[in-house]
Tab-separated table of C-alpha atoms in Angstrom:
chain	number	residue	atom	x	y	z
A	1	MET	CA	44.226	-107.955	56.743
A	2	ILE	CA	43.143	-105.435	59.465
A	3	VAL	CA	41.596	-107.190	62.479
A	4	LYS	CA	41.585	-104.331	64.958
A	5	ARG	CA	38.286	-102.516	64.770
A	6	ALA	CA	38.095	-98.692	65.755
A	7	SER	CA	36.900	-97.706	69.205
A	8	TYR	CA	35.004	-94.355	68.952
A	9	LYS	CA	33.751	-91.697	71.170
A	10	THR	CA	30.791	-89.617	70.230
A	11	GLN	CA	30.569	-85.852	70.717
A	12	LYS	CA	27.666	-83.574	70.808
A	13	LEU	CA	27.677	-80.606	68.764
A	14	ASN	CA	24.695	-78.236	68.321
A	15	GLY	CA	23.905	-77.325	64.624
A	16	GLN	CA	22.198	-73.964	64.798
A	17	VAL	CA	18.897	-74.171	62.730
A	18	GLN	CA	16.909	-70.986	61.695
A	19	LEU	CA	13.591	-70.836	60.011
A	20	ARG	CA	12.558	-67.356	58.901
A	21	GLY	CA	15.420	-66.065	60.917
A	22	LYS	CA	14.313	-67.575	64.178
A	23	LYS	CA	16.273	-70.443	66.003
A	24	ILE	CA	14.303	-73.517	66.384
A	25	ALA	CA	14.856	-76.798	68.319
A	26	VAL	CA	15.222	-79.838	66.184
A	27	GLU	CA	15.325	-83.595	66.825
A	28	ASN	CA	17.813	-84.280	63.973
A	29	TRP	CA	19.084	-82.626	60.916
A	30	SER	CA	21.274	-83.437	57.899
A	31	VAL	CA	22.885	-81.399	55.191
A	32	GLU	CA	24.475	-82.638	51.858
A	33	ILE	CA	27.188	-80.463	50.377
A	34	PRO	CA	28.239	-81.799	46.836
A	35	ALA	CA	30.852	-80.958	44.308
A	36	HIS	CA	30.178	-81.280	40.526
A	37	ASP	CA	26.546	-80.409	39.451
A	38	GLU	CA	24.331	-81.870	42.214
A	39	THR	CA	21.971	-79.625	44.323
A	40	ASP	CA	22.799	-78.978	47.993
A	41	THR	CA	20.071	-80.078	50.258
A	42	PHE	CA	18.910	-80.218	53.897
A	43	ARG	CA	16.415	-82.299	56.107
A	44	LEU	CA	15.107	-81.552	59.514
A	45	LYS	CA	12.909	-83.297	62.004
A	46	VAL	CA	11.175	-80.772	64.238
A	47	PRO	CA	9.113	-81.446	67.398
A	48	TRP	CA	5.660	-79.933	66.877
A	49	ALA	CA	2.221	-79.748	68.609
A	50	VAL	CA	-1.162	-78.356	67.569
A	51	GLY	CA	-1.552	-74.737	68.851
A	52	GLY	CA	1.509	-73.318	70.425
A	53	ASP	CA	3.168	-70.083	69.575
A	54	GLY	CA	6.395	-68.885	67.800
A	55	VAL	CA	7.709	-69.653	64.426
A	56	LEU	CA	5.993	-73.074	64.120
A	57	ALA	CA	2.630	-72.049	65.675
A	58	SER	CA	-0.462	-73.756	64.235
A	59	ASN	CA	-3.743	-72.281	65.718
A	60	ASP	CA	-6.851	-70.212	64.915
A	61	LYS	CA	-5.040	-66.922	65.249
A	62	VAL	CA	-2.117	-67.164	63.067
A	63	ASN	CA	-1.315	-68.759	59.594
A	64	THR	CA	0.746	-71.806	59.504
A	65	PHE	CA	3.561	-70.284	57.664
A	66	LEU	CA	5.007	-73.488	56.259
A	67	ILE	CA	1.690	-73.750	54.268
A	68	ALA	CA	0.754	-70.091	53.891
A	69	GLU	CA	4.160	-68.749	52.646
A	70	LYS	CA	5.697	-69.696	49.375
A	71	ASP	CA	9.320	-69.068	50.226
A	72	VAL	CA	10.394	-70.111	53.674
A	73	PRO	CA	14.145	-69.357	54.413
A	74	CYS	CA	16.309	-72.009	56.284
A	75	LYS	CA	19.837	-71.640	57.538
A	76	ILE	CA	22.007	-74.190	59.275
A	77	HIS	CA	25.312	-73.355	61.008
A	78	LEU	CA	27.692	-75.571	62.680
A	79	ASN	CA	30.822	-74.470	64.541
A	80	ASN	CA	30.329	-70.855	63.223
A	81	ARG	CA	30.294	-72.261	59.666
A	82	GLU	CA	27.228	-71.652	57.408
A	83	LEU	CA	26.605	-75.164	56.008
A	84	ILE	CA	23.591	-74.174	53.974
A	85	SER	CA	21.242	-71.297	53.299
A	86	GLY	CA	18.048	-72.132	51.273
A	87	LEU	CA	14.434	-72.578	51.162
A	88	VAL	CA	11.968	-75.061	52.446
A	89	ASP	CA	10.735	-77.355	49.581
A	90	GLU	CA	8.497	-79.851	51.409
A	91	PRO	CA	7.090	-79.992	55.017
A	92	ASN	CA	5.487	-83.158	56.150
A	93	TRP	CA	3.540	-83.496	59.417
A	94	SER	CA	3.727	-86.856	61.218
A	95	PHE	CA	1.388	-87.876	63.889
A	96	GLY	CA	2.206	-90.497	66.429
A	97	LEU	CA	1.087	-91.799	69.772
A	98	SER	CA	3.935	-90.339	71.722
A	99	GLU	CA	4.632	-87.254	69.750
A	100	ASP	CA	3.933	-85.203	66.635
A	101	SER	CA	6.675	-83.737	64.469
A	102	ILE	CA	7.320	-82.032	61.096
A	103	GLU	CA	9.943	-83.418	58.573
A	104	ILE	CA	11.204	-80.544	56.499
A	105	SER	CA	13.300	-80.921	53.351
A	106	GLY	CA	14.694	-78.213	51.169
A	107	SER	CA	17.597	-77.078	48.898
A	108	GLY	CA	20.243	-74.417	49.200
A	109	ARG	CA	21.515	-71.771	46.842
A	110	ILE	CA	22.213	-74.201	44.030
A	111	GLY	CA	18.437	-75.264	44.079
A	112	ARG	CA	17.633	-71.493	43.601
A	113	MET	CA	19.908	-71.435	40.537
A	114	VAL	CA	18.240	-74.482	39.052
A	115	GLU	CA	14.825	-72.870	39.381
A	116	ARG	CA	15.725	-69.669	37.730
A	117	GLU	CA	15.615	-69.972	33.960
A	118	LEU	CA	15.911	-66.972	31.654
A	119	ILE	CA	16.185	-66.176	27.975
A	120	ARG	CA	19.441	-64.195	27.709
A	121	ASN	CA	21.603	-62.626	25.093
A	122	VAL	CA	25.194	-63.405	26.111
A	123	LYS	CA	27.121	-63.752	22.942
A	124	ASN	CA	28.893	-60.394	23.270
A	125	ARG	CA	29.755	-60.874	26.903
A	126	THR	CA	32.569	-62.750	28.692
A	127	ALA	CA	32.016	-65.882	30.843
A	128	SER	CA	33.335	-64.271	34.017
A	129	SER	CA	30.992	-61.207	33.641
A	130	VAL	CA	27.897	-63.626	33.277
A	131	ALA	CA	29.029	-65.707	36.219
A	132	GLY	CA	29.500	-62.495	38.336
A	133	GLU	CA	25.926	-61.486	37.553
A	134	ILE	CA	24.530	-64.866	38.442
A	135	PHE	CA	26.386	-65.038	41.752
A	136	LYS	CA	25.411	-61.448	42.694
A	137	HIS	CA	21.653	-62.207	41.949
A	138	HIS	CA	21.870	-65.149	44.377
A	139	LYS	CA	23.740	-63.172	47.010
A	140	ILE	CA	26.819	-65.424	46.744
A	141	ASN	CA	30.217	-64.224	47.637
A	142	ALA	CA	32.203	-65.534	44.824
A	143	ILE	CA	35.872	-66.049	43.623
A	144	ILE	CA	35.753	-65.429	39.952
A	145	LYS	CA	38.832	-65.827	37.647
A	146	GLY	CA	38.432	-63.416	34.699
A	147	THR	CA	37.934	-64.345	31.155
A	148	SER	CA	38.476	-62.268	28.021
A	149	VAL	CA	36.964	-64.154	25.175
A	150	LYS	CA	33.377	-63.323	24.021
A	151	ILE	CA	30.929	-66.163	24.481
A	152	GLY	CA	29.895	-65.793	20.806
A	153	ALA	CA	33.466	-66.845	19.845
A	154	TYR	CA	33.238	-70.294	21.312
A	155	SER	CA	31.540	-71.881	18.396
A	156	ALA	CA	28.835	-71.584	15.810
A	157	ASP	CA	26.311	-72.714	18.455
A	158	SER	CA	27.471	-69.869	20.733
A	159	GLN	CA	26.837	-67.101	18.097
A	160	SER	CA	22.956	-67.131	18.513
A	161	SER	CA	21.432	-64.024	20.147
A	162	ASP	CA	19.436	-65.922	22.804
A	163	THR	CA	20.439	-68.521	25.273
A	164	GLU	CA	17.715	-70.189	27.419
A	165	MET	CA	19.284	-72.149	30.370
A	166	ASN	CA	18.773	-72.021	34.121
A	167	ASP	CA	21.539	-70.255	35.983
A	168	TRP	CA	23.191	-73.508	37.206
A	169	GLN	CA	23.300	-75.056	33.560
A	170	LEU	CA	24.535	-71.731	32.140
A	171	LEU	CA	27.456	-71.574	34.648
A	172	HIS	CA	28.540	-75.168	33.881
A	173	TRP	CA	28.262	-74.595	30.194
A	174	LEU	CA	30.431	-71.495	30.333
A	175	ALA	CA	32.884	-73.252	32.767
A	176	GLU	CA	33.278	-76.170	30.401
A	177	TRP	CA	34.285	-73.967	27.477
A	178	GLU	CA	36.818	-72.107	29.555
A	179	GLY	CA	38.337	-75.131	31.179
A	180	TYR	CA	36.911	-73.979	34.455
A	181	VAL	CA	34.670	-75.600	37.203
A	182	VAL	CA	31.802	-74.245	39.365
A	183	ARG	CA	31.437	-74.789	42.989
A	184	VAL	CA	28.851	-73.326	45.540
A	185	VAL	CA	29.093	-74.221	49.241
A	186	GLY	CA	26.964	-72.178	51.596
A	187	ASN	CA	27.096	-68.538	50.513
A	188	THR	CA	30.497	-68.982	48.733
A	189	GLY	CA	31.049	-69.602	45.056
A	190	TYR	CA	33.839	-70.247	42.780
A	191	PHE	CA	34.203	-69.855	39.040
A	192	GLY	CA	37.757	-70.696	37.773
A	193	PRO	CA	40.383	-73.323	36.811
A	194	PRO	CA	40.127	-76.629	38.793
A	195	GLU	CA	43.748	-76.373	39.825
A	196	GLU	CA	43.061	-73.176	41.717
A	197	LEU	CA	40.220	-74.394	43.831
A	198	PRO	CA	40.706	-73.021	47.368
A	199	GLU	CA	40.321	-76.430	48.985
A	200	LEU	CA	42.955	-78.060	46.729
A	201	LYS	CA	45.552	-75.666	48.242
A	202	LYS	CA	44.938	-77.061	51.708
A	203	LYS	CA	46.909	-79.917	53.206
A	204	PRO	CA	45.326	-83.377	52.738
A	205	ILE	CA	43.291	-84.656	55.630
A	206	LYS	CA	44.804	-87.886	56.961
A	207	LEU	CA	42.330	-90.720	57.637
A	208	THR	CA	43.167	-94.293	58.449
A	209	TYR	CA	40.890	-97.299	58.212
A	210	GLY	CA	40.263	-98.836	61.518
A	211	HIS	CA	41.688	-95.890	63.487
A	212	ASN	CA	39.789	-92.630	62.796
A	213	CYS	CA	37.223	-93.605	59.974
A	214	GLU	CA	35.087	-96.559	58.760
A	215	ILE	CA	34.694	-97.284	55.210
A	216	GLN	CA	31.063	-98.046	54.105
A	217	SER	CA	32.007	-98.701	50.453
A	218	LEU	CA	35.053	-98.556	48.077
A	219	GLY	CA	35.273	-99.992	44.652
A	220	LYS	CA	36.534	-99.599	41.156
A	221	ARG	CA	34.031	-98.134	38.634
A	222	LYS	CA	34.402	-97.950	34.869
A	223	SER	CA	34.274	-94.440	33.688
A	224	GLY	CA	31.205	-95.131	31.467
A	225	ILE	CA	32.979	-92.987	28.611
A	226	ARG	CA	33.601	-95.361	25.798
A	227	ASP	CA	34.418	-92.757	23.275
A	228	LEU	CA	35.475	-89.279	24.496
A	229	ILE	CA	36.817	-86.383	22.351
A	230	ILE	CA	38.455	-83.365	23.799
A	231	GLU	CA	38.153	-80.194	21.636
A	232	GLY	CA	40.337	-77.288	22.625
A	233	ARG	CA	40.295	-73.839	21.076
A	234	SER	CA	42.759	-71.024	21.644
A	235	TYR	CA	43.290	-67.463	20.300
A	236	HIS	CA	47.008	-67.213	19.640
A	237	ASN	CA	49.006	-64.869	17.410
A	238	ARG	CA	45.688	-63.291	16.135
A	239	ARG	CA	44.164	-66.398	15.007
A	240	THR	CA	42.005	-69.274	16.452
A	241	VAL	CA	43.672	-72.558	16.901
A	242	VAL	CA	41.532	-75.669	17.244
A	243	GLU	CA	42.940	-79.038	18.315
A	244	TYR	CA	41.312	-82.452	19.050
A	245	TYR	CA	42.300	-85.424	21.236
A	246	PRO	CA	42.493	-88.377	20.651
A	247	ARG	CA	40.802	-87.786	17.262
A	248	LYS	CA	38.714	-85.415	15.305
A	249	PRO	CA	34.886	-85.786	15.431
A	250	LYS	CA	33.098	-87.197	12.507
A	251	LYS	CA	31.355	-84.790	10.260
A	252	GLU	CA	28.136	-86.760	10.577
A	253	ASN	CA	26.628	-89.322	12.952
A	254	GLU	CA	29.310	-88.639	15.698
A	255	THR	CA	28.473	-90.838	18.821
A	256	GLY	CA	31.285	-89.819	20.961
A	257	ILE	CA	31.051	-87.422	23.940
A	258	ILE	CA	32.655	-84.207	22.901
A	259	LYS	CA	33.888	-81.904	25.697
A	260	ARG	CA	34.989	-78.468	24.520
A	261	TYR	CA	37.331	-75.928	26.176
A	262	TYR	CA	38.413	-72.405	25.268
A	263	LEU	CA	42.034	-72.156	26.526
A	264	THR	CA	43.199	-68.637	25.809
A	265	GLY	CA	46.708	-67.689	24.772
A	266	LEU	CA	48.044	-71.272	24.116
A	267	SER	CA	50.186	-72.178	21.057
A	268	PRO	CA	48.958	-75.236	19.126
A	269	GLU	CA	51.717	-77.343	20.884
A	270	GLN	CA	50.655	-76.076	24.232
A	271	LEU	CA	47.005	-76.672	23.417
A	272	ARG	CA	47.721	-80.319	22.331
A	273	LYS	CA	49.457	-81.093	25.589
A	274	ARG	CA	46.686	-79.374	27.664
A	275	ILE	CA	43.752	-81.261	26.002
A	276	LYS	CA	45.747	-84.557	26.336
A	277	ALA	CA	46.170	-84.005	29.961
A	278	ILE	CA	42.417	-83.280	30.317
A	279	TYR	CA	41.574	-86.366	28.424
A	280	GLY	CA	43.796	-88.492	30.725
A	281	GLN	CA	42.073	-87.076	33.832
A	282	PHE	CA	38.685	-87.869	32.481
A	283	THR	CA	39.328	-91.458	31.227
A	284	LYS	CA	41.437	-93.004	33.946
A	285	TYR	CA	39.613	-95.503	36.025
A	286	ASP	CA	37.481	-94.384	38.931
A	287	LEU	CA	37.992	-95.482	42.552
A	288	VAL	CA	34.995	-94.312	44.476
A	289	GLY	CA	33.894	-94.809	48.038
A	290	ARG	CA	32.182	-93.521	51.206
A	291	LEU	CA	33.900	-92.869	54.489
A	292	ILE	CA	32.148	-92.543	57.777
A	293	ILE	CA	33.711	-90.485	60.683
A	294	PRO	CA	31.537	-90.690	63.831
A	295	GLU	CA	32.352	-87.073	64.855
A	296	TYR	CA	32.473	-83.632	63.263
A	297	LEU	CA	35.263	-83.254	60.701
A	298	GLU	CA	35.762	-79.835	59.101
A	299	VAL	CA	35.917	-80.699	55.431
A	300	LEU	CA	34.437	-79.368	52.194
A	301	PRO	CA	34.265	-80.784	48.634
A	302	ASP	CA	37.441	-80.944	46.609
A	303	ARG	CA	39.538	-81.340	49.792
A	304	LYS	CA	42.239	-83.942	49.453
A	305	ILE	CA	41.904	-87.111	51.628
A	306	GLU	CA	45.139	-89.180	52.369
A	307	LEU	CA	43.518	-92.500	53.036
A	308	GLY	CA	45.684	-95.063	54.677
A	309	GLY	CA	45.444	-98.627	56.146
A	310	LEU	CA	44.216	-100.302	52.993
A	311	GLY	CA	47.320	-101.515	51.213
A	312	LYS	CA	49.341	-100.299	48.317
A	313	ASP	CA	46.618	-99.962	45.622
A	314	LEU	CA	43.639	-98.712	47.769
A	315	SER	CA	45.644	-96.402	50.013
A	316	GLY	CA	46.435	-92.979	48.470
A	317	ILE	CA	45.170	-89.463	47.687
A	318	TYR	CA	41.452	-89.041	46.959
A	319	TYR	CA	39.264	-86.011	46.394
A	320	THR	CA	36.172	-85.225	48.400
A	321	THR	CA	33.084	-85.165	46.110
A	322	LYS	CA	30.328	-84.779	48.878
A	323	VAL	CA	30.079	-84.049	52.446
A	324	ILE	CA	27.039	-85.158	54.448
A	325	TYR	CA	26.682	-83.870	58.190
A	326	THR	CA	24.038	-85.529	60.212
A	327	GLU	CA	23.149	-84.830	63.921
A	328	ASP	CA	20.658	-86.020	66.488
A	329	VAL	CA	20.474	-85.673	70.215
A	330	GLU	CA	23.229	-88.111	70.800
A	331	SER	CA	25.934	-87.553	68.265
A	332	ILE	CA	27.132	-86.123	64.982
A	333	THR	CA	28.496	-87.914	62.009
A	334	THR	CA	30.449	-86.815	58.962
A	335	GLU	CA	30.192	-88.929	55.725
A	336	ILE	CA	32.486	-88.227	52.966
A	337	GLU	CA	32.212	-89.409	49.403
A	338	ILE	CA	35.627	-89.704	47.669
A	339	SER	CA	37.043	-90.294	44.360
A	340	ASN	CA	40.584	-90.610	42.946
A	341	LYS	CA	39.489	-88.197	40.146
A	342	LEU	CA	39.049	-84.386	40.616
A	343	LEU	CA	37.061	-83.973	37.349
A	344	GLU	CA	33.874	-85.830	36.507
A	345	VAL	CA	32.163	-86.369	33.103
A	346	SER	CA	28.665	-87.727	32.816
A	347	PRO	CA	28.118	-90.307	29.926
């Protein structure tokens, strides 16, 4: 049992917040940077008064741009890092006896991808070319690992001429077939194998309970996947190879979750080993939690955390699944959501 509690110092860092390209003063701000398929978001509390001038002016001479304009850009930088670049979704004015303020919430580039939905003919294109087009449209500097298989070759469902999805859904659908993952952090994107994620190549960050972090929660969670089938396809020796693990799906009334991957160039034996490994990663039990570090810690989703001070079974390597930075006039806090699993499947 750990009886010594951590003794912390706070530090003041100034996140740089811009609206419409103009730096503004804020009372507090927070940014959520997720892995997996969630949307990146931000929140601000901004001091405000009727009248005034500048970017937040509200008087008889100029329009209140948070109302008058449809797309208001917002950027937040911290320690020369762009944490988020997005658009304002909701401004809410608060009027009090001592001060008035505006609470502003919005989403980053992932939110813009979710909003953009098109009917596209992609069956004769590769996943990497479609991913490159989407990232370019959203002005995201992306690392894209090339693919060679035409999308129409994935399955019978992929051979239709038109596909109607939003950009974020389409990226994840393509990634699933290729055995890839999608990540967007700030203005940087990734479309490629999970084992080549840039953050995974970095050394684990060492955190010790009771020394340099607190633990808000940590627990074992059932996967929620009672019946999972991995379908793998590979083009090998001029023919398409299809393998399943742990069983083939039923021809009718299949209730299991089927995850499909197109893994180019693998022999039948290699394909069986690969999908078995994928199945094992998905179905092992989850250890999930949230850590609190009462200072700025430079960390991004997918970074390994070497958590110590918890005994044999709870200490070990975890993966960062979400980072939340929060700053007010007194201090900054880094919250990290962690999991012992890199990959995630929704039931």
